[in-house]
mmCIF file of C-alpha atoms in Angstrom:
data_model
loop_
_atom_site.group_PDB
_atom_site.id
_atom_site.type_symbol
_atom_site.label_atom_id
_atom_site.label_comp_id
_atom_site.label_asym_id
_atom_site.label_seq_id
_atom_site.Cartn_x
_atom_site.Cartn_y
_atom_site.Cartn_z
ATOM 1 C CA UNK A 185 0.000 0.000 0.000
ATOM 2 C CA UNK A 186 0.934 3.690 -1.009
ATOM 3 C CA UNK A 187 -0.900 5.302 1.809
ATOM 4 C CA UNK A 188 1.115 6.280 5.419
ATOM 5 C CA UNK A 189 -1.344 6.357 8.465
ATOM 6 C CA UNK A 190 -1.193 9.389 10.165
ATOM 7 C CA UNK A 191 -3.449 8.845 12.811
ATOM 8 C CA UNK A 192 -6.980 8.039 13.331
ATOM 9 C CA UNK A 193 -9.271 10.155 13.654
ATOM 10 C CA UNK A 194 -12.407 10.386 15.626
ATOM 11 C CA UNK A 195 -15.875 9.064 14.691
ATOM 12 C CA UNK A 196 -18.557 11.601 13.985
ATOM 13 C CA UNK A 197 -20.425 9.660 17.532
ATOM 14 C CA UNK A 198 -17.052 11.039 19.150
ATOM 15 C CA UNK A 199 -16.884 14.270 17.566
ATOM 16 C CA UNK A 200 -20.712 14.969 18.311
ATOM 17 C CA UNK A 201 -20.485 14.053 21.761
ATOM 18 C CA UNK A 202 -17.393 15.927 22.594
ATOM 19 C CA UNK A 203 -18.833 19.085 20.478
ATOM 20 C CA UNK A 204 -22.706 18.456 21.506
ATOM 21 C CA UNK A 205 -25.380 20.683 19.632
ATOM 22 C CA UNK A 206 -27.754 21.508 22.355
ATOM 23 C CA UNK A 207 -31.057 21.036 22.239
ATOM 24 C CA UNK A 208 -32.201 24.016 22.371
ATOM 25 C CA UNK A 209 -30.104 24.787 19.297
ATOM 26 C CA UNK A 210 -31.316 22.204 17.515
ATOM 27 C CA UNK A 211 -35.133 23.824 18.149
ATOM 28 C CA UNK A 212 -33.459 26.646 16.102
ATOM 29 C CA UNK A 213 -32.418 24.363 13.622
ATOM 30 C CA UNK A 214 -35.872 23.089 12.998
ATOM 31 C CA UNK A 215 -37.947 25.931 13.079
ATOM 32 C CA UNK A 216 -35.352 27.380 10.254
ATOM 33 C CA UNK A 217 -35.259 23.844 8.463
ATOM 34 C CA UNK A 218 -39.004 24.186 8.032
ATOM 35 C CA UNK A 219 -39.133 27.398 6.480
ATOM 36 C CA UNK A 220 -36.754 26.672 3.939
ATOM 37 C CA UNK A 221 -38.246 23.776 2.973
ATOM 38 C CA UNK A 222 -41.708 25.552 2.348
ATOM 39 C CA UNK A 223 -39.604 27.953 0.428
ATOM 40 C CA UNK A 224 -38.158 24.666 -1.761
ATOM 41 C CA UNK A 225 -42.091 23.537 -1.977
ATOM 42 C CA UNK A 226 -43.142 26.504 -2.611
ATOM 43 C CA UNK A 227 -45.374 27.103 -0.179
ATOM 44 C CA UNK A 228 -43.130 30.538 0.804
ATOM 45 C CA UNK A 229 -42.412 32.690 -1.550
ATOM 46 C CA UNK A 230 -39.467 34.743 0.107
ATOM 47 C CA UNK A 231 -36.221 34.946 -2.034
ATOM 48 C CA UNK A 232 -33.324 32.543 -0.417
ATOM 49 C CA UNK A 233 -30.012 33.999 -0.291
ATOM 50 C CA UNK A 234 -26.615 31.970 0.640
ATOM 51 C CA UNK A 235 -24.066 34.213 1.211
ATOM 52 C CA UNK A 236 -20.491 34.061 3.268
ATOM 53 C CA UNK A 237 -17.461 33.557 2.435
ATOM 54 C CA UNK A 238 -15.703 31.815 0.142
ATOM 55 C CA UNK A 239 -14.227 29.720 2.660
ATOM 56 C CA UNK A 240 -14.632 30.208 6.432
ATOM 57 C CA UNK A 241 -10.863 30.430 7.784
ATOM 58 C CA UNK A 242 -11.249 31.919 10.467
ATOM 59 C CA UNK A 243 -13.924 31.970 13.479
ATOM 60 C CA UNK A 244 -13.865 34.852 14.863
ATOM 61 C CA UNK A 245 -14.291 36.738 11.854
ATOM 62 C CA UNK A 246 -16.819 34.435 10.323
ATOM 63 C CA UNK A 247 -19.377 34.715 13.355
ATOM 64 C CA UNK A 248 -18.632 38.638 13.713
ATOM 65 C CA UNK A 249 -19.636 38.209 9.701
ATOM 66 C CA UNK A 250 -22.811 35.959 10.398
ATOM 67 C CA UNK A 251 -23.502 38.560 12.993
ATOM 68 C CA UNK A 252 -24.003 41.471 10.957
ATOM 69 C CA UNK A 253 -25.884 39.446 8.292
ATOM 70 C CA UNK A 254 -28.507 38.168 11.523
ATOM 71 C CA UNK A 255 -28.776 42.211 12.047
ATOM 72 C CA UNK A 256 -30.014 42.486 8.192
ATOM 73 C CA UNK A 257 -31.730 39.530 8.646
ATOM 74 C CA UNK A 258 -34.150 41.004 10.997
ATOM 75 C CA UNK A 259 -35.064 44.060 8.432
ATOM 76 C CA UNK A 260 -35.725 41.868 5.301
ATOM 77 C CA UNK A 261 -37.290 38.763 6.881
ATOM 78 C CA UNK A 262 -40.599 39.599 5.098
ATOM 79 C CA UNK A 263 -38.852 39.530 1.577
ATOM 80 C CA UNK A 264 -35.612 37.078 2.218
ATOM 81 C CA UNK A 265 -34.371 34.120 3.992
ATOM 82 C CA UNK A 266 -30.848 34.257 4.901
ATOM 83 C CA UNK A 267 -28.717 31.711 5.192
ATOM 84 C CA UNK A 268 -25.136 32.191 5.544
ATOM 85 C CA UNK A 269 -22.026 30.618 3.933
ATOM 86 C CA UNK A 270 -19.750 28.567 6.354
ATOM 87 C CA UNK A 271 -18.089 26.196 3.728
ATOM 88 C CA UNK A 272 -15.050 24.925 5.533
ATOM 89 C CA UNK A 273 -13.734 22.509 2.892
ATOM 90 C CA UNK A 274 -11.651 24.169 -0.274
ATOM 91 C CA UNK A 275 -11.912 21.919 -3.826
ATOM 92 C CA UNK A 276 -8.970 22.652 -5.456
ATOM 93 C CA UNK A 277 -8.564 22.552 -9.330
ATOM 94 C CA UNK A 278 -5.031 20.903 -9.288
ATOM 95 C CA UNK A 279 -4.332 19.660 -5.985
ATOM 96 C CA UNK A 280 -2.085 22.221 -4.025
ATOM 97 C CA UNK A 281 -3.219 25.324 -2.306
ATOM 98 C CA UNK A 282 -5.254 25.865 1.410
ATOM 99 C CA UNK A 283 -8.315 23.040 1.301
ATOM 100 C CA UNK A 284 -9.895 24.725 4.041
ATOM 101 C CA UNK A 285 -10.473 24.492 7.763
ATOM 102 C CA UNK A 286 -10.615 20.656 7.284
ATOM 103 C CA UNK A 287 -7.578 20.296 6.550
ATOM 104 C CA UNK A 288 -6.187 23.415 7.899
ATOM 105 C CA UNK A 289 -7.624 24.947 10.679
ATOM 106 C CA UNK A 290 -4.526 27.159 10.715
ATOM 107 C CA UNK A 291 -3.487 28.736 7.507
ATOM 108 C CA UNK A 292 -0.116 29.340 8.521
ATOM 109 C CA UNK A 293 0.347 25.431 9.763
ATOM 110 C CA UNK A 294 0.600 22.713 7.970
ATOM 111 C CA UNK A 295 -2.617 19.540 8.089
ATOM 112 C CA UNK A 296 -4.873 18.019 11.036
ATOM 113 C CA UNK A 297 -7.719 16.332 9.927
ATOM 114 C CA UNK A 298 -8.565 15.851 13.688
ATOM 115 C CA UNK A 299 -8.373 19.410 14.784
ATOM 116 C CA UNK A 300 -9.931 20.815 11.927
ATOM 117 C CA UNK A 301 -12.782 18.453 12.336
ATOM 118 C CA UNK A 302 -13.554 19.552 15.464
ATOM 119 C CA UNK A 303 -12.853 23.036 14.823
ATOM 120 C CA UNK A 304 -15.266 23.335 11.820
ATOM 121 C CA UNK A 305 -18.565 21.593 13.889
ATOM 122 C CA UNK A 306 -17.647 24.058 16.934
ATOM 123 C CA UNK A 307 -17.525 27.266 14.511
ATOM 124 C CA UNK A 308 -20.455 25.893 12.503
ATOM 125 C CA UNK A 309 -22.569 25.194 15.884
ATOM 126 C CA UNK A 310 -21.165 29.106 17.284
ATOM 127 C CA UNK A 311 -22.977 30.305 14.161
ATOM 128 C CA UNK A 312 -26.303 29.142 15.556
ATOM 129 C CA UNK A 313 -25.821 30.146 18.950
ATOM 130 C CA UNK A 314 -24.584 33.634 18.858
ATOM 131 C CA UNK A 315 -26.612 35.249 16.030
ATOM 132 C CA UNK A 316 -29.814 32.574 15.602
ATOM 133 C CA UNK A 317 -29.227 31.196 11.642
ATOM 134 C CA UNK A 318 -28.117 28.220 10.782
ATOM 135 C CA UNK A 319 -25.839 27.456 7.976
ATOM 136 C CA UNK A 320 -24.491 25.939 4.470
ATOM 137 C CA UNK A 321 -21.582 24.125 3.609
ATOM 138 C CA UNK A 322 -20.201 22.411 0.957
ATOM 139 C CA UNK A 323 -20.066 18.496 0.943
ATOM 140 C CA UNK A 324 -17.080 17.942 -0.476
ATOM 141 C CA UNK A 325 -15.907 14.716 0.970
ATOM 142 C CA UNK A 326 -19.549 12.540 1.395
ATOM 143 C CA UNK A 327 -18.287 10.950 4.324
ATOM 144 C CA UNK A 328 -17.540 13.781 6.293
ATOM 145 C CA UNK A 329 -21.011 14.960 5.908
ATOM 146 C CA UNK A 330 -22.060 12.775 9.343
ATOM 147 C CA UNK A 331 -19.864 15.216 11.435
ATOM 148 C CA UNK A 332 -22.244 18.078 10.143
ATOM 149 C CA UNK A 333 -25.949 16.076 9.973
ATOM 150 C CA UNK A 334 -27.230 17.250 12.945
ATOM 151 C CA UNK A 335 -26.061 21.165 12.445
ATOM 152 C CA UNK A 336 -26.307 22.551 8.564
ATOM 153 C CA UNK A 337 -30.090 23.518 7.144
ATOM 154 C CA UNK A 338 -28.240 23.496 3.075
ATOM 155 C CA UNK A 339 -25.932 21.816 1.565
ATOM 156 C CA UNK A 340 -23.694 22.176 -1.488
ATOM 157 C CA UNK A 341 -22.717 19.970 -4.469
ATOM 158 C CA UNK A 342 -19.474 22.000 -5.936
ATOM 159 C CA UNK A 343 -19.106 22.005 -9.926
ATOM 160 C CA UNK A 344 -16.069 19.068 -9.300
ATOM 161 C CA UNK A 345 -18.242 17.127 -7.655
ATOM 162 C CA UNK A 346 -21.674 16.993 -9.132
ATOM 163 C CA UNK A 347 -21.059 13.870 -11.366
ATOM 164 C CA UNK A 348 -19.538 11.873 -8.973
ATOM 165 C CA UNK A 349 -21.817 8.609 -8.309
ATOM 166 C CA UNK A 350 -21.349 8.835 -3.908
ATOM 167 C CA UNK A 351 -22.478 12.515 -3.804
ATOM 168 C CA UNK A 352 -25.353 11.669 -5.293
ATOM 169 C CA UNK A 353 -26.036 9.253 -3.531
ATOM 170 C CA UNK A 354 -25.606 10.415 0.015
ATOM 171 C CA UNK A 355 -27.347 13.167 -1.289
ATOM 172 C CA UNK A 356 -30.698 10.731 -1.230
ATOM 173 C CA UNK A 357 -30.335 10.533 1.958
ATOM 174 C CA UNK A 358 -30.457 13.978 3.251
ATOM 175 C CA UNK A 359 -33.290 15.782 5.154
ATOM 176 C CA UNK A 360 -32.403 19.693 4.081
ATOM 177 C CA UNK A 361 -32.312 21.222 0.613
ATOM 178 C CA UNK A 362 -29.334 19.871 -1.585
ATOM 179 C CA UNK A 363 -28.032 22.261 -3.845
ATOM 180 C CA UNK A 364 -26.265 20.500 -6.931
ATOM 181 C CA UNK A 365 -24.443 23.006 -9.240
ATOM 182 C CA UNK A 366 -23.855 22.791 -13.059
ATOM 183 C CA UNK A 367 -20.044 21.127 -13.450
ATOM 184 C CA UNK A 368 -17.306 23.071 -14.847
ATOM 185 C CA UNK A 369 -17.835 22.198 -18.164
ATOM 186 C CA UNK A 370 -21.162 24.023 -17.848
ATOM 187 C CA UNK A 371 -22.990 20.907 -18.631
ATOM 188 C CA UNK A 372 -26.856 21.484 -17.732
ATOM 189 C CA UNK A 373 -27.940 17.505 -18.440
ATOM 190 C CA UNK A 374 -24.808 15.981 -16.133
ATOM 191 C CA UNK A 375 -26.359 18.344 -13.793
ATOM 192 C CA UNK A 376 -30.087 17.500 -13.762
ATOM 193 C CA UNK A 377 -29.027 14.095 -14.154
ATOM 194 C CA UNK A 378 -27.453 14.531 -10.599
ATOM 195 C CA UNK A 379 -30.387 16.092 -9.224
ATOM 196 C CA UNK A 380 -32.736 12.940 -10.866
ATOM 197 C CA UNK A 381 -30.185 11.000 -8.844
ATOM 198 C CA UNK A 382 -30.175 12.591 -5.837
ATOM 199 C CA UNK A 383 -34.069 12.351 -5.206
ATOM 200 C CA UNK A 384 -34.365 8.454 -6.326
ATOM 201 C CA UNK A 385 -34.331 6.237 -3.214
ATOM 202 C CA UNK A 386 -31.097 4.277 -3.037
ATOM 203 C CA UNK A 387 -29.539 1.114 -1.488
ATOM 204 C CA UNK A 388 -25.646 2.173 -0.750
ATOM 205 C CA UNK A 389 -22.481 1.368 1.283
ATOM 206 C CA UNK A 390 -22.120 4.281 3.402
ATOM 207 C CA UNK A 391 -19.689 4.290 6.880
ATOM 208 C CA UNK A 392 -19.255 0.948 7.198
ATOM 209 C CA UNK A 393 -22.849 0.069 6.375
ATOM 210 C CA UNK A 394 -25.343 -1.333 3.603
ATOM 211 C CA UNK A 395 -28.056 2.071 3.699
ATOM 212 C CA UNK A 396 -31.138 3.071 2.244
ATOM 213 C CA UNK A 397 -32.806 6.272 1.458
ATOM 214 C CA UNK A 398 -35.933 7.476 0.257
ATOM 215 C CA UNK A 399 -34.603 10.035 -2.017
ATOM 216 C CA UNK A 400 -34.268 13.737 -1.056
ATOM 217 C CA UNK A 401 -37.337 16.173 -3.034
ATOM 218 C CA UNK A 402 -35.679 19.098 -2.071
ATOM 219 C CA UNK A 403 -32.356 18.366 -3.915
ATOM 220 C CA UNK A 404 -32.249 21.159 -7.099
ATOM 221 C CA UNK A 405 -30.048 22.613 -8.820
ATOM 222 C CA UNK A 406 -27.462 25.413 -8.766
ATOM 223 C CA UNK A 407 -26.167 27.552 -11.770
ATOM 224 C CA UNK A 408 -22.588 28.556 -11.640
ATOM 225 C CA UNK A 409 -21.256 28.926 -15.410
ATOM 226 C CA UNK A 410 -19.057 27.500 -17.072
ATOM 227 C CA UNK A 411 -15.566 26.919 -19.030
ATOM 228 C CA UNK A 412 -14.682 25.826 -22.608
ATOM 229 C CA UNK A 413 -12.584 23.971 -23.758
ATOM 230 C CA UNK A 414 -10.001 27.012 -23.634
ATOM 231 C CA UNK A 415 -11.165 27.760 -20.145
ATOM 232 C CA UNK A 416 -12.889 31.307 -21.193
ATOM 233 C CA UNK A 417 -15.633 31.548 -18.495
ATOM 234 C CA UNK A 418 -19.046 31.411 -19.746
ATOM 235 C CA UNK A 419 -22.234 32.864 -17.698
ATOM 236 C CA UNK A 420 -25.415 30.649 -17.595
ATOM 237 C CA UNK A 421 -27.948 33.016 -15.822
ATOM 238 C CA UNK A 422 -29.660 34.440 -18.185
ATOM 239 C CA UNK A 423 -33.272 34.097 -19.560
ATOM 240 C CA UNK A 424 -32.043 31.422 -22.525
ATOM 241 C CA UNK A 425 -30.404 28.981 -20.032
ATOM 242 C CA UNK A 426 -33.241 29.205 -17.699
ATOM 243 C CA UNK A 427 -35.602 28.385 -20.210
ATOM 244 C CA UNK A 428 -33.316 25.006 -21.137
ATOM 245 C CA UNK A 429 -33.207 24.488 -17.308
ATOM 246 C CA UNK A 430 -37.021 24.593 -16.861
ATOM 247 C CA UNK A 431 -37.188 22.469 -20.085
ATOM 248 C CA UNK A 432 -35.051 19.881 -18.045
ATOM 249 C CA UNK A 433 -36.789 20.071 -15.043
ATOM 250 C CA UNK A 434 -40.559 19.336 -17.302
ATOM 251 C CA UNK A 435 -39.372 16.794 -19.481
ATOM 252 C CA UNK A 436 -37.645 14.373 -16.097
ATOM 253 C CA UNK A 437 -40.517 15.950 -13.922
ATOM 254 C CA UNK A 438 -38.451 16.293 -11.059
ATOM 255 C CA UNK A 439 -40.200 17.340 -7.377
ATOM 256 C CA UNK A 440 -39.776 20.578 -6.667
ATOM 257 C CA UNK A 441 -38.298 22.414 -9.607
ATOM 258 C CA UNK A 442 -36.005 24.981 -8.190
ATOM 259 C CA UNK A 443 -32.139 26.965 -9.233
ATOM 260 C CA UNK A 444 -30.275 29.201 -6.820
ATOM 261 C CA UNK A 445 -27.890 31.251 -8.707
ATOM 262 C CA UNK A 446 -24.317 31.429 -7.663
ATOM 263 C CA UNK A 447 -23.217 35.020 -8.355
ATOM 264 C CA UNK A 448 -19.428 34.114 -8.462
ATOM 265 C CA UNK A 449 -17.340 31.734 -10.421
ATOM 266 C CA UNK A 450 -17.722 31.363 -13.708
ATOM 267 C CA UNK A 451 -20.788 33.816 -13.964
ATOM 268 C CA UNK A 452 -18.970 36.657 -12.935
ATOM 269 C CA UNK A 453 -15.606 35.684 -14.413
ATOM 270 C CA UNK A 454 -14.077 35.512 -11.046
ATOM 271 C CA UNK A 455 -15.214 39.088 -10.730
ATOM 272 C CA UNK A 456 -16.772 39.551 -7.465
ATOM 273 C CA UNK A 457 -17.729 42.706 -7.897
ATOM 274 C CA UNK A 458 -20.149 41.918 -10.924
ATOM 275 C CA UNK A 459 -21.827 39.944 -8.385
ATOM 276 C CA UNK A 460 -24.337 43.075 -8.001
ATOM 277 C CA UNK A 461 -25.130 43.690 -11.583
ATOM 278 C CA UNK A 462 -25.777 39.296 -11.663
ATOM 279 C CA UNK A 463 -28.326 39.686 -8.732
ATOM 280 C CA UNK A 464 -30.232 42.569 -10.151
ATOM 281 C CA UNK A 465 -30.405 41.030 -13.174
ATOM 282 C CA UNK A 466 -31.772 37.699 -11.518
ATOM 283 C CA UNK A 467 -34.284 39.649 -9.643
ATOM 284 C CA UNK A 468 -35.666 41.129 -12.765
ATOM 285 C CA UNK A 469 -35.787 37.975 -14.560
ATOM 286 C CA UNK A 470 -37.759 36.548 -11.074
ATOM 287 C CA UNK A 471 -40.242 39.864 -11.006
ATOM 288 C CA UNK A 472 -41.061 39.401 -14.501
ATOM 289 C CA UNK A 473 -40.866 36.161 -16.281
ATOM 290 C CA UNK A 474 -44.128 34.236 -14.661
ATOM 291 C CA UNK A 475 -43.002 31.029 -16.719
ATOM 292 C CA UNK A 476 -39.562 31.366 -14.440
ATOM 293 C CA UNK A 477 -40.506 32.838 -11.450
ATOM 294 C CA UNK A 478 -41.458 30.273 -9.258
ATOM 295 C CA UNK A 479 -38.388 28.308 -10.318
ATOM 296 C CA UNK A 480 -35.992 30.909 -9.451
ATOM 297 C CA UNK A 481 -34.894 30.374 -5.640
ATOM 298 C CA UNK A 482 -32.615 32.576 -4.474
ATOM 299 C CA UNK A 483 -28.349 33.654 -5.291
ATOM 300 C CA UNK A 484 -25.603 32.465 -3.683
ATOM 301 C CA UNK A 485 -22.996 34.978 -2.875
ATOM 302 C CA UNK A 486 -19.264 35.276 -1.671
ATOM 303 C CA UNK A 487 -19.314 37.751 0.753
ATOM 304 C CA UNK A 488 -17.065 38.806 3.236
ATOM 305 C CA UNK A 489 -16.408 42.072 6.125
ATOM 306 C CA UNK A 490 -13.229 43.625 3.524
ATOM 307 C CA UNK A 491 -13.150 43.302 -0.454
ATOM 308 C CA UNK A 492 -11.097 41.343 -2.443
ATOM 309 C CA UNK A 493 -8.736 38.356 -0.940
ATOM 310 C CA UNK A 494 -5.051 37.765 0.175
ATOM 311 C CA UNK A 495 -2.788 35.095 0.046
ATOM 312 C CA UNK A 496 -3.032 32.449 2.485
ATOM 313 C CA UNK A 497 -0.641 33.508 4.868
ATOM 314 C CA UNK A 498 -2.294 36.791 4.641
ATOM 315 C CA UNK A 499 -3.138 38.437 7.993
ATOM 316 C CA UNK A 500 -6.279 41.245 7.127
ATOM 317 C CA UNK A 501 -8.967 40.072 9.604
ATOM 318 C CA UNK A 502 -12.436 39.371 7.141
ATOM 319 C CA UNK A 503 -10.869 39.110 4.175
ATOM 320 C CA UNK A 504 -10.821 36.170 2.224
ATOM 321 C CA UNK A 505 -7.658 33.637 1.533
ATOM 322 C CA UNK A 506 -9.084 31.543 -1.383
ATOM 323 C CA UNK A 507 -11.739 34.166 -4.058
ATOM 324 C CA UNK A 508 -12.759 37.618 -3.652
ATOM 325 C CA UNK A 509 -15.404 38.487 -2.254
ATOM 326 C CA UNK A 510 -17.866 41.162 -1.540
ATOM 327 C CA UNK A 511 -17.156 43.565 1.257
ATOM 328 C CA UNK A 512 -19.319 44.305 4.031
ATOM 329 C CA UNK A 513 -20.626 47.514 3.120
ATOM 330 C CA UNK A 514 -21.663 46.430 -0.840
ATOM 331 C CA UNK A 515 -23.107 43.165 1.088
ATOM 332 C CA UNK A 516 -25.339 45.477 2.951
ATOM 333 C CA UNK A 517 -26.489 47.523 0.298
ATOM 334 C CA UNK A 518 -26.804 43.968 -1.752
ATOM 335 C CA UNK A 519 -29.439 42.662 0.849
ATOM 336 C CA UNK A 520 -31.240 46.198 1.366
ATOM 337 C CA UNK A 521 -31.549 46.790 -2.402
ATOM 338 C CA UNK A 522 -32.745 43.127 -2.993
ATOM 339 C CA UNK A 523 -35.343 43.256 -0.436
ATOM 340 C CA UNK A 524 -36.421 46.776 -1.510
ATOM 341 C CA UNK A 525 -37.106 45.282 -5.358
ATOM 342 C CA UNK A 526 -38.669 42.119 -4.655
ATOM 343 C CA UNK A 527 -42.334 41.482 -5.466
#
């Protein structure tokens, strides 16, 4: 064998009852796991919006950041659901680079699995205790997903991950919206064909065990643009590729036909600032296309307390080490404009 054992590492039984989620958090958890899925159903009609960072490196900046966006919260609750953006793992393209607070729940050191397990849960349940909203994160490895069950109300397929066969899978089995985006190739039938996947019932080997699931209804999917074959960036948010999306959803007739837009990436060519222009412009296209409207979801946005990023080893406290993002003033006027223009 190729592979060196480090060391074990806990069970998520061990992590959860070393980092316990209260039960009176988990109340939270509920009453905000029921109102998103009416919005998913349909049966709300308030605009969803995911929006952190592009990778949560740091706890004490990411709950002063969920902080403020619970204070905004509170003044748009009648138009938008919040929920904020705690992704602690990092897909990387080629390999190298910060993976997140999984791996690193230091920057500046080098990997521990163990600490940055328990590290991530105890920010994630922080989050819910401190400001009242519960979060998203992206399941990047499907087996880590258990150390999270019990805390996240979304969670995210990334554009590397949507065709592979255990994501969709585990994906089945989940109880809160599952957000699968479009890979990187753009590809909306790899994508819907995930989301087919993802709320059949399924018989799988998961942790040591033969499972079953029902399916998940809520699982939908998430636009997020493209490359080509040149890797030129290519936007897939406006009115012609949510017409083939809707097409999709009619012709597998899927539960719950639903797309969150994610602002970033490919969309806005890595630009974060045309994130603002990209949610106006799905607003408009929610306000006044009645074929689309119930469809359209919500945006995800990367969203920070400064602009831009830094390097890794970069020391600004709020700003992001992995993609730009939006700063906390723009973010505010984001939300308040959003909420001022919705129907």
């Amino acid at each position: 064998m190729m592979f060196e054992i480090v060391r074990k590492v806990m069970t998520p039984e061990e992590v959860s009852e070393q980092v316990p989620f209260s039960d009176a958090l988990k109340k939270i958890k509920s009453l905000r796991d029921a109102e998103l899925k009416n919005i998913f159903t349909g049966k709300d009609k308030r605009f969803v919006l995911i929006i952190g960072p592009c990778s949560a490196d740091n706890e004490d900046a990411v709950c002063d950041y969920v902080l403020r966006l619970a204070e905004i919260q509170e003044k748009v609750k009648d138009k938008i659901f919040v929920v904020p953006r705690v992704y602690t793992n990092k897909p990387r393209s080629r390999g190298e680079g910060y993976k997140g607070m999984l791996h690193n729940p230091d920057p500046h050191k080098g990997t521990d699995i163990q600490e940055g397990i328990l590290r991530l849960r105890h920010m994630h349940i922080r989050v819910v205790r401190e400001t009242g909203l519960t979060s998203a994160d992206e399941m990047l490895y499907p087996d880590n997903y258990a150390y999270l069950e019990d805390v996240l109300s979304y969670v995210a397929v990334g554009a590397r991950s949507t065709e592979n066969q255990q994501h969709r899978l585990v994906a089945s089995g989940i109880e809160v919206p599952v957000g699968i985006k479009n890979p990187m190739n753009g590809s909306i039938s790899a994508m819907m064909n995930s989301v087919y996947a993802a709320q059949l019932g399924s018989e799988f080997q998961y942790h040591a065990n033969q499972v079953k699931t029902c399916g998940n209804p809520l699982a939908h999917a998430v636009l997020r643009g493209g490359q080509d074959m040149s890797g030129n960036n290519r936007p897939n948010y406006h009115y012609e590729d949510l017409v083939e999306l809707k097409t999709a959803y009619d012709k597998q007739k899927l539960l719950n036909p639903a797309v969150i837009i994610d602002a970033n990436h490919s969309n806005s060519n890595k630009n974060p600032f045309q994130q603002i222009r990209i949610a106006d412009e799905v607003l408009t296209l929610k306000n006044n296309c009645d074929d689309l409207s119930g469809m359209i979801k919500g945006l995800m946005v990367e969203s920070y307390i400064e602009d831009g990023n830094q390097p890794p080893d970069g020391t600004v406290y709020g700003k992001s080490i992995t993609d730009g993002c939006l700063g906390w003033q723009k973010t505010e006027r984001l939300i308040l404009n959003l909420a001022e223009k919705i129907k």
